Amino acid sequence: MPPTTPPKDRLRLAIQKSGRLSTDSLDLLARCGIKVKAPKEKLLLHSENFPLDVLFVRDDDIPQLVMDGVCDLGIVGNNVLQESALERRSAGTGHAYQIERELDFGGCRLAIALPEERPYSGPADLAGLRIATTYPQLTKRYFAEKGLQAEIVYLSGSVEVAPRLGLAEAICDLVATGSTLDANRLRAVETIFKSTAMLIRSDRPLTAEKAHALEILLRRTDGVQLAAEAKYIMLHAPKAALEAIKKLLPGSENPTLLPLAGDDTKVAVHAVCQEAVFWETMESLKKAGASSILVLPIEKMML
Ligand code: PRP
Ligand code: ZN
């Protein structure tokens, strides 16, 4: 069934087609209650229950699509975003965009790495080296800030093999788990940029309909992100130990107290904890006198 909202009033969001951010990006939409059926061989999918279309593209193309106004929104790593913004600025191309939300996935860092056996005592040791990278702008900026000279060797992929091929002495690449570096006997020596996924928006004005849809999308995104760590705790507490127990509940204010049928020495305590609840916390609660402790996930939140 084709969407009922006219295309000019539907938000267009670019996300990564396949890679580290694609599953988490689709997951975020799903948790925002936005249905997009995911036959990913299609380039563009219409949500059936929200005025939003999703464009599946290479992550490197996302900043450009948003900065050129082809898409209203994009989910992209800050690393790719900053690289592209610097590149467009140096080429004199428009590079305006707005960061709407910093997202809680896609964490990684851009790091300079050397072959394991190469000694390293500080950034000065990098002077004069050839550095292979997919991020020439961010790498150049780092060296300029340090006042060091280095030769940047641009590669569009498989940067980690450059030292073995004799193309460069060092690399500057993304590190997430570190397994790519390990597998290539490289070690990270300097972090030059820390990144997470960002929800970005084009600088062009939105129609009133799109602006309204964006407002809802952002509110839901906030609700999903708030709920991600939050837990709902229920427990029984002896009235005498109530104050001590309340202090142990991580990041919660004003818990709800309920009477317990048939036992007036105890109350039931219900609380939303804004931080993770660890086994250690539960053990401390128990030691303080709490019993029947339940920790439940929270799916959504609106404050
Ligand atoms: C990055 C990077 C490494 C890998 C590092 O590629 O180029 O290959 O991830 O991850 P690890 O530390 O967990 O091994 P990315 O997934 O961003 O792919 P792309 O550059 O092709 O977009
Ligand atoms: Zn990429």
Coordinates of C-alpha atoms and ligand atoms in Angstrom, one line a residue:
M1 CA 0.0 0.0 0.0
P2 CA 1.5 3.4 -1.0
P3 CA 1.9 5.9 1.9
T4 CA -0.9 8.4 2.2
T5 CA 1.2 11.4 3.2
P6 CA 2.4 13.3 0.1
P7 CA 6.2 12.9 -0.5
K8 CA 6.9 16.5 0.2
D9 CA 5.6 16.1 3.7
R10 CA 7.5 12.9 4.5
L11 CA 10.8 13.0 6.3
R12 CA 13.6 11.4 4.4
L13 CA 16.2 9.7 6.6
A14 CA 19.5 8.2 5.2
I15 CA 21.0 5.3 7.1
Q16 CA 23.9 2.9 6.5
K17 CA 22.9 0.1 4.2
S18 CA 25.3 -2.4 5.7
G19 CA 28.0 -2.0 8.3
R20 CA 28.4 -1.2 12.0
L21 CA 25.5 1.3 12.2
S22 CA 22.8 -0.3 10.1
T23 CA 21.3 -2.8 12.6
D24 CA 21.3 -0.2 15.4
S25 CA 19.8 2.5 13.2
L26 CA 16.9 0.2 12.2
D27 CA 16.6 -0.9 15.8
L28 CA 16.2 2.7 16.9
L29 CA 13.4 3.3 14.4
A30 CA 11.7 0.1 15.6
R31 CA 11.9 1.2 19.2
C32 CA 10.5 4.5 18.2
G33 CA 7.5 2.6 16.9
I34 CA 8.3 3.4 13.3
K35 CA 7.7 0.4 11.0
V36 CA 9.9 -0.1 8.0
K37 CA 9.8 -3.5 6.5
A38 CA 13.4 -4.3 5.9
P39 CA 14.0 -5.9 2.5
K40 CA 17.3 -4.1 2.2
E41 CA 17.7 -4.8 -1.5
K42 CA 15.5 -1.8 -1.9
L43 CA 17.1 1.7 -1.8
L44 CA 14.1 3.5 -0.4
L45 CA 11.5 2.2 2.0
H46 CA 8.3 4.0 3.1
S47 CA 7.2 3.6 6.7
E48 CA 3.7 2.4 6.8
N49 CA 2.8 4.1 10.1
F50 CA 4.9 7.3 10.2
P51 CA 5.6 10.0 7.6
L52 CA 9.1 8.9 7.1
D53 CA 11.0 7.3 4.2
V54 CA 14.3 5.5 4.8
L55 CA 17.1 5.7 2.2
F56 CA 19.8 2.9 2.5
V57 CA 23.2 4.1 1.4
R58 CA 26.9 3.9 2.1
D59 CA 27.7 5.6 5.4
D60 CA 30.3 7.8 3.6
D61 CA 27.5 9.3 1.4
I62 CA 25.3 10.3 4.3
P63 CA 26.8 13.7 5.3
Q64 CA 26.7 14.8 1.7
L65 CA 23.0 13.7 1.2
V66 CA 22.1 15.7 4.3
M67 CA 24.3 18.7 3.6
D68 CA 22.9 18.9 0.0
G69 CA 19.4 18.7 1.3
V70 CA 18.6 15.4 -0.6
C71 CA 17.7 13.9 2.8
D72 CA 16.3 15.8 5.7
L73 CA 17.9 13.5 8.3
G74 CA 20.8 11.1 8.5
I75 CA 22.2 8.7 11.1
V76 CA 26.0 8.6 10.7
G77 CA 29.2 8.2 12.7
N78 CA 30.6 11.5 13.9
N79 CA 33.9 10.4 12.4
V80 CA 32.5 10.2 8.9
L81 CA 30.5 13.4 9.5
Q82 CA 33.5 15.5 10.6
E83 CA 35.7 14.1 7.9
S84 CA 33.2 15.1 5.3
A85 CA 32.5 18.5 6.8
L86 CA 36.3 19.3 6.8
E87 CA 36.6 18.1 3.2
R88 CA 33.7 20.1 2.0
R89 CA 34.9 23.2 3.8
S90 CA 38.3 22.9 2.2
A91 CA 36.7 22.4 -1.2
G92 CA 34.5 25.5 -0.6
T93 CA 31.3 23.4 -0.8
G94 CA 28.4 24.0 1.6
H95 CA 28.8 22.0 4.7
A96 CA 26.0 23.2 7.0
Y97 CA 24.0 20.7 9.1
Q98 CA 22.6 20.4 12.6
I99 CA 23.3 17.7 15.1
E100 CA 19.9 16.8 16.5
R101 CA 20.9 14.0 18.8
E102 CA 24.0 12.2 19.9
L103 CA 23.0 8.5 19.8
D104 CA 24.0 5.8 22.3
F105 CA 25.5 3.4 19.7
G106 CA 28.3 3.2 17.1
G107 CA 31.0 4.1 19.6
C108 CA 34.5 3.9 18.2
R109 CA 37.7 5.9 18.0
L110 CA 40.0 7.1 15.2
A111 CA 43.5 6.0 16.2
I112 CA 47.0 6.1 14.9
A113 CA 48.4 2.6 14.9
L114 CA 51.9 1.2 14.4
P115 CA 53.3 -2.3 13.7
E116 CA 53.5 -4.0 17.1
E117 CA 57.3 -4.2 17.1
R118 CA 57.9 -0.6 16.3
P119 CA 59.0 1.4 19.4
Y120 CA 56.9 4.3 20.4
S121 CA 57.4 7.0 23.1
G122 CA 55.2 9.8 22.0
P123 CA 53.7 11.8 19.0
A124 CA 57.1 13.1 18.0
D125 CA 58.0 9.5 16.9
L126 CA 55.3 9.9 14.2
A127 CA 57.1 12.8 12.5
G128 CA 58.1 12.1 8.9
L129 CA 56.1 8.9 8.7
R130 CA 53.7 7.9 5.9
I131 CA 50.3 7.4 7.4
A132 CA 47.7 5.4 5.5
T133 CA 44.1 6.4 6.2
T134 CA 40.5 6.8 4.9
Y135 CA 40.3 10.0 7.1
P136 CA 42.9 12.3 5.5
Q137 CA 41.2 15.5 6.9
L138 CA 41.0 14.4 10.5
T139 CA 44.5 13.0 10.3
K140 CA 45.9 16.2 8.8
R141 CA 44.2 18.2 11.5
Y142 CA 45.8 16.1 14.2
F143 CA 49.3 16.5 12.8
A144 CA 48.8 20.3 12.3
E145 CA 47.7 20.6 15.9
K146 CA 50.8 18.8 17.1
G147 CA 53.0 20.8 14.8
L148 CA 54.3 17.7 13.2
Q149 CA 54.9 16.8 9.5
A150 CA 53.7 13.5 8.1
E151 CA 52.8 12.2 4.7
I152 CA 49.1 11.2 4.4
V153 CA 48.5 8.3 2.1
Y154 CA 44.8 8.1 1.2
L155 CA 43.3 4.6 0.9
S156 CA 39.6 4.0 0.4
G157 CA 39.6 0.8 2.4
S158 CA 41.7 -2.1 4.0
V159 CA 43.9 0.5 5.5
E160 CA 45.3 -2.1 8.0
V161 CA 47.3 -3.9 5.3
A162 CA 49.2 -0.8 4.2
P163 CA 52.2 -1.3 6.5
R164 CA 52.7 -4.9 5.4
L165 CA 52.5 -3.8 1.8
G166 CA 55.2 -1.2 2.4
L167 CA 52.7 1.6 1.5
A168 CA 53.1 3.4 4.9
E169 CA 54.8 3.0 8.2
A170 CA 51.6 3.8 10.2
I171 CA 47.9 3.9 9.8
C172 CA 45.1 6.1 11.1
D173 CA 41.9 4.1 11.2
L174 CA 38.7 3.4 13.2
V175 CA 39.0 1.1 16.1
A176 CA 35.9 -0.4 17.7
T177 CA 36.7 -3.8 19.3
G178 CA 40.4 -3.7 18.3
S179 CA 40.3 -7.0 16.6
T180 CA 41.2 -5.7 13.2
L181 CA 44.4 -4.2 14.6
D182 CA 45.2 -7.4 16.5
A183 CA 44.7 -9.5 13.4
N184 CA 47.1 -7.3 11.6
R185 CA 49.7 -7.1 14.4
L186 CA 49.2 -3.4 14.8
R187 CA 48.8 -1.4 18.1
A188 CA 47.0 1.9 18.6
V189 CA 49.3 4.5 20.0
E190 CA 47.2 7.7 19.8
T191 CA 43.5 8.4 19.8
I192 CA 42.8 11.4 17.6
F193 CA 39.0 11.4 17.6
K194 CA 36.2 9.7 19.6
S195 CA 33.0 9.0 17.8
T196 CA 29.4 7.8 18.3
A197 CA 26.5 7.8 15.9
M198 CA 24.7 11.1 15.4
L199 CA 21.2 11.9 14.2
I200 CA 21.8 14.9 11.9
R201 CA 19.5 17.2 10.0
S202 CA 19.7 19.3 7.0
D203 CA 20.0 23.0 7.4
R204 CA 17.1 23.6 5.0
P205 CA 13.8 24.7 6.4
L206 CA 11.2 21.9 6.8
T207 CA 7.5 22.1 5.9
A208 CA 5.3 22.4 8.9
E209 CA 4.2 18.7 8.5
K210 CA 7.8 17.5 8.4
A211 CA 8.8 19.7 11.4
H212 CA 5.9 18.2 13.4
A213 CA 7.0 14.6 12.5
L214 CA 10.6 15.5 13.4
E215 CA 9.5 16.7 16.8
I216 CA 7.7 13.4 17.5
L217 CA 10.7 11.4 16.2
L218 CA 13.1 13.3 18.5
R219 CA 10.8 13.0 21.5
R220 CA 10.6 9.2 20.9
T221 CA 14.4 9.0 20.4
D222 CA 14.9 10.7 23.7
G223 CA 12.4 8.3 25.3
V224 CA 14.2 5.3 23.9
Q225 CA 17.6 6.5 25.0
L226 CA 16.5 7.4 28.4
A227 CA 15.0 4.0 28.9
A228 CA 18.0 2.2 27.6
E229 CA 19.8 2.1 30.9
A230 CA 16.9 2.7 33.1
K231 CA 15.3 -0.1 35.2
Y232 CA 12.2 -0.5 37.3
I233 CA 12.9 -1.9 40.7
M234 CA 10.4 -3.5 43.0
L235 CA 11.2 -4.8 46.5
H236 CA 9.9 -5.3 50.0
A237 CA 11.5 -3.2 52.7
P238 CA 11.2 -3.3 56.4
K239 CA 9.9 0.1 57.5
A240 CA 12.8 0.5 59.8
A241 CA 15.3 0.1 57.0
L242 CA 13.5 2.2 54.4
E243 CA 15.8 5.2 54.5
A244 CA 18.9 3.1 54.1
I245 CA 17.4 1.2 51.3
K246 CA 16.2 4.3 49.4
K247 CA 19.8 5.6 49.5
L248 CA 21.0 2.4 47.7
L249 CA 18.7 2.8 44.7
P250 CA 20.9 4.2 41.9
G251 CA 19.7 7.4 40.3
S252 CA 16.1 7.3 41.5
E253 CA 14.0 10.0 43.1
N254 CA 10.8 9.7 45.1
P255 CA 10.1 6.0 45.0
T256 CA 6.5 4.9 45.3
L257 CA 5.7 3.2 48.7
L258 CA 2.8 0.7 48.9
P259 CA 1.4 -1.1 51.9
L260 CA 1.8 -4.9 51.9
A261 CA -1.3 -6.9 52.6
G262 CA -1.0 -8.7 56.0
D263 CA 2.4 -7.3 57.0
D264 CA 2.5 -3.8 58.4
T265 CA 6.2 -3.9 59.3
K266 CA 7.1 -3.8 55.6
V267 CA 6.3 -1.7 52.6
A268 CA 6.6 -2.4 48.9
V269 CA 9.0 0.0 47.2
H270 CA 8.7 0.7 43.4
A271 CA 11.4 3.0 41.8
V272 CA 12.7 3.9 38.4
C273 CA 16.5 3.8 38.5
Q274 CA 18.1 6.0 35.8
E275 CA 21.4 4.1 36.0
A276 CA 22.3 0.4 35.5
V277 CA 21.4 -1.9 38.4
F278 CA 24.2 -4.3 39.1
W279 CA 24.2 -7.5 41.0
E280 CA 26.3 -5.7 43.6
T281 CA 23.5 -3.2 44.2
M282 CA 21.0 -5.9 44.6
E283 CA 23.3 -7.7 47.1
S284 CA 23.6 -4.4 49.1
L285 CA 19.9 -4.0 49.1
K286 CA 19.4 -7.5 50.4
K287 CA 22.0 -6.9 53.1
A288 CA 20.1 -3.7 54.1
G289 CA 17.0 -5.8 54.7
A290 CA 15.2 -5.7 51.3
S291 CA 13.6 -8.9 50.0
S292 CA 11.7 -10.0 46.9
I293 CA 13.8 -7.8 44.7
L294 CA 12.7 -7.6 41.1
V295 CA 14.5 -5.6 38.4
L296 CA 12.5 -5.0 35.2
P297 CA 13.6 -3.5 31.9
I298 CA 11.8 -0.3 30.8
E299 CA 10.8 -0.2 27.2
K300 CA 9.9 3.5 26.8
M301 CA 9.9 6.6 28.8
M302 CA 8.3 10.1 28.6
L303 CA 9.2 12.6 31.2
Ligands
PRP1 C1 36.2 0.0 10.6 C2 37.7 0.0 10.4 C3 38.2 -1.4 10.7 C4 37.1 -1.9 11.6 C5 37.6 -1.8 13.0 O1 35.6 -0.2 9.4 O2 38.1 0.4 9.1 O3 38.2 -2.2 9.5 O4 36.0 -1.0 11.5 O5 36.7 -2.4 13.9 P1 37.3 -3.4 15.1 O6 38.2 -2.6 15.9 O7 36.1 -3.9 15.8 O8 38.0 -4.6 14.4 P2 33.9 0.2 9.2 O9 33.1 -0.9 9.9 O10 33.7 1.6 9.7 O11 33.7 0.0 7.7 P3 33.8 1.0 6.5 O12 35.0 1.9 6.8 O13 33.9 0.2 5.3 O14 32.5 1.9 6.6
ZN2 ZN 32.3 3.6 5.4

